[in-house]
Amino acid sequence: MTTLVRDFGATVRALREVHAWSQEQLAEYAGLNRSYVGEIERGTAIASIVTADKLARAFNVPIEKLLCVPSRGVAG
Amino acid sequence: MTTLVRDFGATVRALREVHAWSQEQLAEYAGLNRSYVGEIERGTAIASIVTADKLARAFNVPIEKLLCVPSRGVAG
């Protein structure tokens, strides 16, 4: 499951950088602690579904955008 | 955010009942503790994204199926 946690963190970081937000800004928008945001991005903290929801709302994206690995491939 | 946690638990319970699984069975298939599964279903425990992933795999559904409220409405 570590892959999920790492991918989640990488997606959060990528979205934050798209917005050109600092970790402080994202933390503020999501109502989270700055150091916790950093841990999530590095994959050293495992987010709860509530935290995932807060981050998704800060980015204004559906929660599955943070949880579904983009490299799902060409099936379907 | 409590709504998210409650909805998540209700969805887990509904899917478990569709499969006619006991909480013990779901716990075994997902690699979780039986009492923890009960707490999640009741909305008294907040699942991590790793737990959500384990449950989704046990049900063989995408993780967003557990996290996206079906009553999202008619917008769009």
XYZ file of N, CA and C in Angstrom:
456
model
N 0.824 -1.204 0.000
C 0.000 0.000 0.000
C 0.861 1.258 0.000
N 2.155 1.078 0.247
C 3.022 2.249 0.289
C 2.955 3.024 -1.019
N 2.758 2.292 -2.097
C 2.663 2.952 -3.399
C 1.508 3.947 -3.403
N 0.386 3.544 -2.855
C -0.770 4.441 -2.790
C -0.423 5.717 -2.037
N 0.244 5.562 -0.913
C 0.583 6.716 -0.075
C 1.568 7.629 -0.801
N 2.548 7.003 -1.447
C 3.525 7.804 -2.206
C 2.861 8.512 -3.386
N 2.026 7.785 -4.109
C 1.340 8.382 -5.262
C 0.425 9.522 -4.822
N -0.259 9.297 -3.720
C -1.141 10.343 -3.195
C -0.332 11.609 -2.897
N 0.789 11.427 -2.199
C 1.634 12.564 -1.867
C 2.168 13.268 -3.102
N 2.573 12.467 -4.091
C 3.107 13.056 -5.319
C 2.028 13.840 -6.055
N 0.805 13.330 -6.036
C -0.296 14.023 -6.699
C -0.611 15.332 -5.988
N -0.612 15.289 -4.660
C -0.856 16.511 -3.887
C 0.212 17.557 -4.215
N 1.474 17.114 -4.215
C 2.558 18.053 -4.522
C 2.401 18.621 -5.934
N 2.111 17.746 -6.895
C 1.989 18.193 -8.282
C 0.860 19.214 -8.424
N -0.275 18.948 -7.799
C -1.395 19.889 -7.888
C -1.050 21.209 -7.203
N -0.354 21.101 -6.074
C 0.045 22.327 -5.368
C 0.963 23.170 -6.253
N 1.881 22.505 -6.944
C 2.823 23.249 -7.779
C 2.132 23.838 -9.013
N 1.120 23.128 -9.517
C 0.333 23.692 -10.622
C -0.294 25.021 -10.200
N -0.728 25.065 -8.938
C -1.338 26.297 -8.431
C -0.292 27.315 -7.971
N 0.975 26.904 -7.991
C 2.058 27.768 -7.492
C 1.811 28.182 -6.043
N 1.304 27.225 -5.276
C 1.079 27.468 -3.854
C 2.255 26.935 -3.059
N 2.564 27.606 -1.958
C 3.509 27.046 -1.001
C 2.783 25.997 -0.159
N 3.561 25.196 0.580
C 2.930 24.244 1.504
C 2.113 25.005 2.540
N 2.604 26.169 2.939
C 1.862 26.992 3.905
C 0.498 27.383 3.344
N 0.490 27.784 2.087
C -0.784 28.180 1.478
C -1.749 27.001 1.389
N -1.249 25.878 0.903
C -2.129 24.705 0.798
C -2.665 24.322 2.179
N -1.779 24.335 3.163
C -2.198 23.989 4.527
C -3.327 24.919 4.981
N -3.168 26.198 4.687
C -4.181 27.168 5.105
C -5.503 26.905 4.387
N -5.442 26.701 3.075
C -6.669 26.501 2.297
C -7.394 25.211 2.712
N -6.597 24.198 3.081
C -7.192 22.905 3.412
C -7.504 22.773 4.903
N -7.042 23.730 5.689
C -7.272 23.640 7.127
C -6.427 22.565 7.779
N -5.192 22.445 7.290
C -4.283 21.436 7.822
C -3.014 22.106 8.336
N -2.229 21.337 9.039
C -0.953 21.806 9.544
C 0.090 21.795 8.434
N 0.959 22.796 8.373
C 1.939 22.884 7.301
C 2.875 21.677 7.301
N 3.343 21.288 8.466
C 4.293 20.179 8.511
C 3.606 18.865 8.115
N 2.326 18.765 8.425
C 1.566 17.570 8.032
C 1.432 17.500 6.504
N 1.207 18.651 5.875
C 1.149 18.689 4.409
C 2.482 18.200 3.821
N 3.576 18.645 4.419
C 4.887 18.205 3.949
C 5.065 16.703 4.090
N 4.619 16.151 5.217
C 4.730 14.700 5.433
C 3.879 13.924 4.431
N 2.688 14.461 4.160
C 1.816 13.798 3.184
C 2.481 13.807 1.811
N 3.027 14.939 1.421
C 3.661 15.033 0.100
C 4.842 14.068 -0.014
N 5.562 13.878 1.086
C 6.722 12.970 1.067
C 6.326 11.513 1.250
N 5.060 11.281 1.564
C 4.609 9.903 1.762
C 4.997 9.341 3.114
N 5.335 10.213 4.056
C 5.703 9.735 5.386
C 4.531 9.809 6.359
N 3.445 10.450 5.952
C 2.219 10.426 6.750
C 1.111 9.839 5.878
N 0.268 9.044 6.491
C -0.847 8.431 5.775
C -2.093 9.250 6.052
N -2.637 9.849 5.018
C -3.807 10.704 5.181
C -5.045 9.879 5.495
N -5.930 10.446 6.266
C -7.255 9.851 6.445
C -8.129 10.288 5.266
N -9.288 9.656 5.149
C -10.199 10.062 4.084
C -10.688 11.498 4.306
N -10.728 11.938 5.548
C -11.143 13.311 5.836
C -10.077 14.295 5.340
N -8.821 13.955 5.582
C -7.729 14.799 5.088
C -7.720 14.824 3.565
N -7.930 13.660 2.956
C -7.976 13.603 1.492
C -9.094 14.502 0.968
N -10.214 14.483 1.661
C -11.349 15.320 1.259
C -11.014 16.800 1.404
N -10.350 17.167 2.488
C -9.965 18.569 2.690
C -9.027 19.038 1.579
N -8.072 18.174 1.226
C -7.123 18.547 0.169
C -7.839 18.664 -1.171
N -8.742 17.731 -1.445
C -9.483 17.774 -2.706
C -10.298 19.065 -2.792
N -10.904 19.451 -1.680
C -11.696 20.689 -1.673
C -10.805 21.918 -1.882
N -9.626 21.897 -1.274
C -8.714 23.032 -1.456
C -8.344 23.176 -2.932
N -8.158 22.046 -3.596
C -7.804 22.075 -5.018
C -9.034 22.191 -5.919
N -10.204 22.046 -5.314
C -11.452 22.053 -6.076
C -11.485 20.944 -7.134
N -11.064 19.768 -6.709
C -11.122 18.592 -7.582
C -11.871 17.483 -6.846
N -12.439 16.531 -7.578
C -13.059 15.399 -6.892
C -11.993 14.585 -6.158
N -12.391 13.981 -5.063
C -11.443 13.267 -4.216
C -10.735 12.148 -4.988
N -11.421 11.560 -5.947
C -10.800 10.453 -6.671
C -9.614 10.914 -7.517
N -9.594 12.212 -7.810
C -8.453 12.745 -8.570
C -7.151 12.601 -7.775
N -7.274 12.618 -6.458
C -6.087 12.474 -5.611
C -5.738 11.016 -5.359
N -6.708 10.142 -5.523
C -6.523 8.753 -5.105
C -6.322 7.787 -6.262
N -6.676 8.212 -7.447
C -6.567 7.302 -8.573
C -5.283 7.587 -9.323
N -4.470 6.560 -9.414
C -3.181 6.711 -10.073
C -3.423 7.013 -11.545
N -2.789 8.058 -12.073
C -3.047 8.436 -13.462
C -2.599 7.376 -14.457
N -1.601 6.580 -14.086
C -1.054 5.605 -15.032
C -1.861 4.322 -15.017
N -3.177 4.472 -15.097
C -4.017 3.284 -15.076
C -3.985 2.562 -16.408
N -3.485 3.241 -17.408
C -3.279 2.560 -18.679
C -4.427 2.676 -19.645
N -4.379 1.835 -20.620
C -5.239 1.992 -21.777
C -6.437 1.047 -21.757
N -6.568 0.284 -20.697
C -7.657 -0.695 -20.671
C -9.016 -0.003 -20.721
N -9.978 -0.714 -21.218
C -11.338 -0.214 -21.189
C -11.699 0.588 -22.398
N -17.107 17.323 7.961
C -16.506 16.126 7.362
C -17.139 14.857 7.903
N -17.901 14.998 8.956
C -18.510 13.812 9.542
C -19.400 13.109 8.532
N -20.013 13.899 7.660
C -20.870 13.306 6.638
C -20.071 12.346 5.761
N -18.888 12.749 5.392
C -18.030 11.883 4.579
C -17.764 10.563 5.291
N -17.442 10.648 6.562
C -17.114 9.448 7.333
C -18.340 8.549 7.472
N -19.482 9.174 7.732
C -20.721 8.392 7.856
C -21.108 7.757 6.526
N -21.013 8.546 5.454
C -21.359 8.016 4.136
C -20.424 6.873 3.745
N -19.141 7.053 4.049
C -18.168 6.010 3.753
C -18.554 4.716 4.475
N -18.853 4.837 5.758
C -19.239 3.664 6.535
C -20.506 3.013 6.006
N -21.470 3.844 5.634
C -22.732 3.308 5.114
C -22.505 2.579 3.789
N -21.612 3.122 2.974
C -21.319 2.471 1.699
C -20.620 1.141 1.918
N -19.679 1.126 2.854
C -18.977 -0.127 3.162
C -19.988 -1.177 3.637
N -20.870 -0.774 4.545
C -21.869 -1.722 5.061
C -22.776 -2.226 3.932
N -23.221 -1.283 3.077
C -24.126 -1.665 1.992
C -23.451 -2.657 1.043
N -22.198 -2.398 0.707
C -21.489 -3.313 -0.192
C -21.268 -4.671 0.478
N -20.960 -4.637 1.761
C -20.773 -5.900 2.487
C -22.063 -6.718 2.476
N -23.182 -6.039 2.671
C -24.456 -6.756 2.713
C -24.851 -7.273 1.323
N -24.482 -6.519 0.279
C -24.721 -7.006 -1.078
C -24.008 -8.353 -1.281
N -22.802 -8.440 -0.711
C -22.033 -9.681 -0.835
C -22.468 -10.741 0.183
N -23.355 -10.356 1.085
C -23.776 -11.256 2.160
C -22.592 -11.733 2.986
N -21.670 -10.809 3.212
C -20.507 -11.104 4.048
C -20.774 -10.630 5.471
N -20.231 -11.360 6.430
C -20.208 -10.867 7.804
C -19.077 -9.846 7.936
N -19.103 -9.100 9.030
C -17.979 -8.183 9.281
C -16.672 -8.973 9.409
N -16.768 -10.164 9.968
C -15.573 -11.006 10.097
C -15.008 -11.346 8.719
N -15.908 -11.684 7.807
C -15.447 -12.037 6.463
C -14.801 -10.842 5.774
N -15.486 -9.701 5.822
C -14.912 -8.512 5.185
C -13.551 -8.176 5.801
N -13.476 -8.251 7.124
C -12.207 -7.955 7.803
C -11.105 -8.882 7.295
N -11.457 -10.152 7.123
C -10.456 -11.120 6.663
C -10.024 -10.796 5.232
N -10.997 -10.538 4.366
C -10.671 -10.283 2.959
C -9.853 -8.993 2.802
N -10.129 -8.019 3.675
C -9.448 -6.720 3.541
C -8.173 -6.649 4.379
N -7.956 -7.658 5.206
C -6.776 -7.618 6.058
C -6.894 -6.595 7.172
N -8.104 -6.487 7.709
C -8.352 -5.518 8.774
C -8.897 -6.243 9.999
N -8.949 -5.505 11.091
C -9.495 -6.034 12.327
C -11.021 -5.990 12.282
N -11.684 -7.011 12.802
C -13.143 -7.071 12.733
C -13.785 -5.891 13.458
N -13.281 -5.561 14.622
C -13.903 -4.462 15.374
C -13.666 -3.119 14.668
N -12.548 -3.015 13.998
C -12.260 -1.785 13.232
C -13.246 -1.653 12.068
N -13.550 -2.759 11.413
C -14.551 -2.731 10.335
C -15.896 -2.243 10.889
N -16.264 -2.726 12.061
C -17.514 -2.285 12.678
C -17.511 -0.795 12.965
N -16.383 -0.298 13.474
C -16.282 1.131 13.770
C -16.364 1.966 12.497
N -15.742 1.474 11.446
C -15.801 2.204 10.165
C -17.249 2.251 9.671
N -17.927 1.118 9.731
C -19.315 1.081 9.251
C -20.210 2.022 10.049
N -19.936 2.154 11.337
C -20.753 3.036 12.180
C -20.317 4.492 12.100
N -19.189 4.736 11.442
C -18.705 6.107 11.329
C -18.014 6.596 12.581
N -17.601 5.674 13.435
C -16.910 6.078 14.661
C -15.396 5.978 14.518
N -14.931 5.384 13.433
C -13.498 5.398 13.122
C -13.327 6.047 11.758
N -12.285 6.826 11.634
C -11.988 7.490 10.367
C -10.924 6.682 9.645
N -11.286 6.148 8.497
C -10.357 5.306 7.747
C -9.248 6.140 7.122
N -8.079 5.542 7.032
C -7.007 6.154 6.249
C -7.229 5.800 4.779
N -6.482 6.458 3.904
C -6.604 6.128 2.484
C -6.125 4.694 2.228
N -5.231 4.199 3.061
C -4.762 2.815 2.906
C -5.881 1.840 3.261
N -6.592 2.138 4.336
C -7.735 1.300 4.719
C -8.818 1.343 3.649
N -9.087 2.534 3.132
C -10.090 2.666 2.069
C -9.684 1.815 0.863
N -8.404 1.828 0.558
C -7.906 1.032 -0.563
C -8.066 -0.459 -0.292
N -7.771 -0.885 0.929
C -7.928 -2.303 1.281
C -9.378 -2.754 1.142
N -10.293 -1.891 1.592
C -11.717 -2.230 1.501
C -12.157 -2.277 0.039
N -11.694 -1.298 -0.743
C -12.062 -1.276 -2.160
C -11.568 -2.549 -2.858
N -10.360 -2.977 -2.526
C -9.819 -4.195 -3.134
C -10.612 -5.432 -2.718
N -11.017 -5.450 -1.441
C -11.813 -6.593 -0.977
C -13.124 -6.678 -1.764
N -13.701 -5.537 -2.049
C -14.957 -5.500 -2.806
C -14.729 -5.544 -4.315
N -13.469 -5.395 -4.704
C -13.123 -5.343 -6.123
C -13.837 -4.194 -6.840
N -13.800 -3.044 -6.191
C -14.365 -1.831 -6.796
C -13.296 -0.747 -6.762
N -13.398 0.250 -7.630
C -12.465 1.373 -7.531
C -12.679 2.129 -6.226
N -11.606 2.680 -5.714
C -11.664 3.337 -4.404
C -12.681 4.475 -4.393
N -12.878 5.122 -5.539
C -13.814 6.249 -5.551
C -15.251 5.794 -5.335
N -15.508 4.522 -5.588
C -16.855 3.998 -5.338
C -17.205 4.082 -3.850
N -16.188 3.998 -3.005
C -16.418 4.083 -1.562
C -16.459 5.527 -1.068
N -15.881 6.425 -1.843
C -15.695 7.788 -1.352
C -16.638 8.800 -1.985
N -17.235 8.433 -3.086
C -18.091 9.386 -3.763
C -19.535 9.113 -3.395
N -20.153 10.119 -2.816
C -21.532 9.964 -2.385
C -22.410 9.803 -3.617
N -23.250 8.781 -3.644
C -24.083 8.559 -4.818
C -25.070 9.683 -5.073
N -25.503 10.346 -4.013
C -26.525 11.389 -4.162
C -25.884 12.726 -4.500
N -25.017 12.710 -5.498
C -24.340 13.963 -5.853
C -25.280 14.890 -6.591
N -26.375 14.350 -7.072
C -27.391 15.228 -7.619
C -27.305 15.419 -9.106
N -28.008 16.406 -9.557
C -28.268 16.564 -10.982
C -27.416 17.662 -11.608
N -26.516 18.225 -10.831
C -25.715 19.336 -11.363
C -24.878 18.873 -12.544
N -24.575 19.808 -13.414
C -23.667 19.502 -14.512
C -24.393 19.088 -15.756
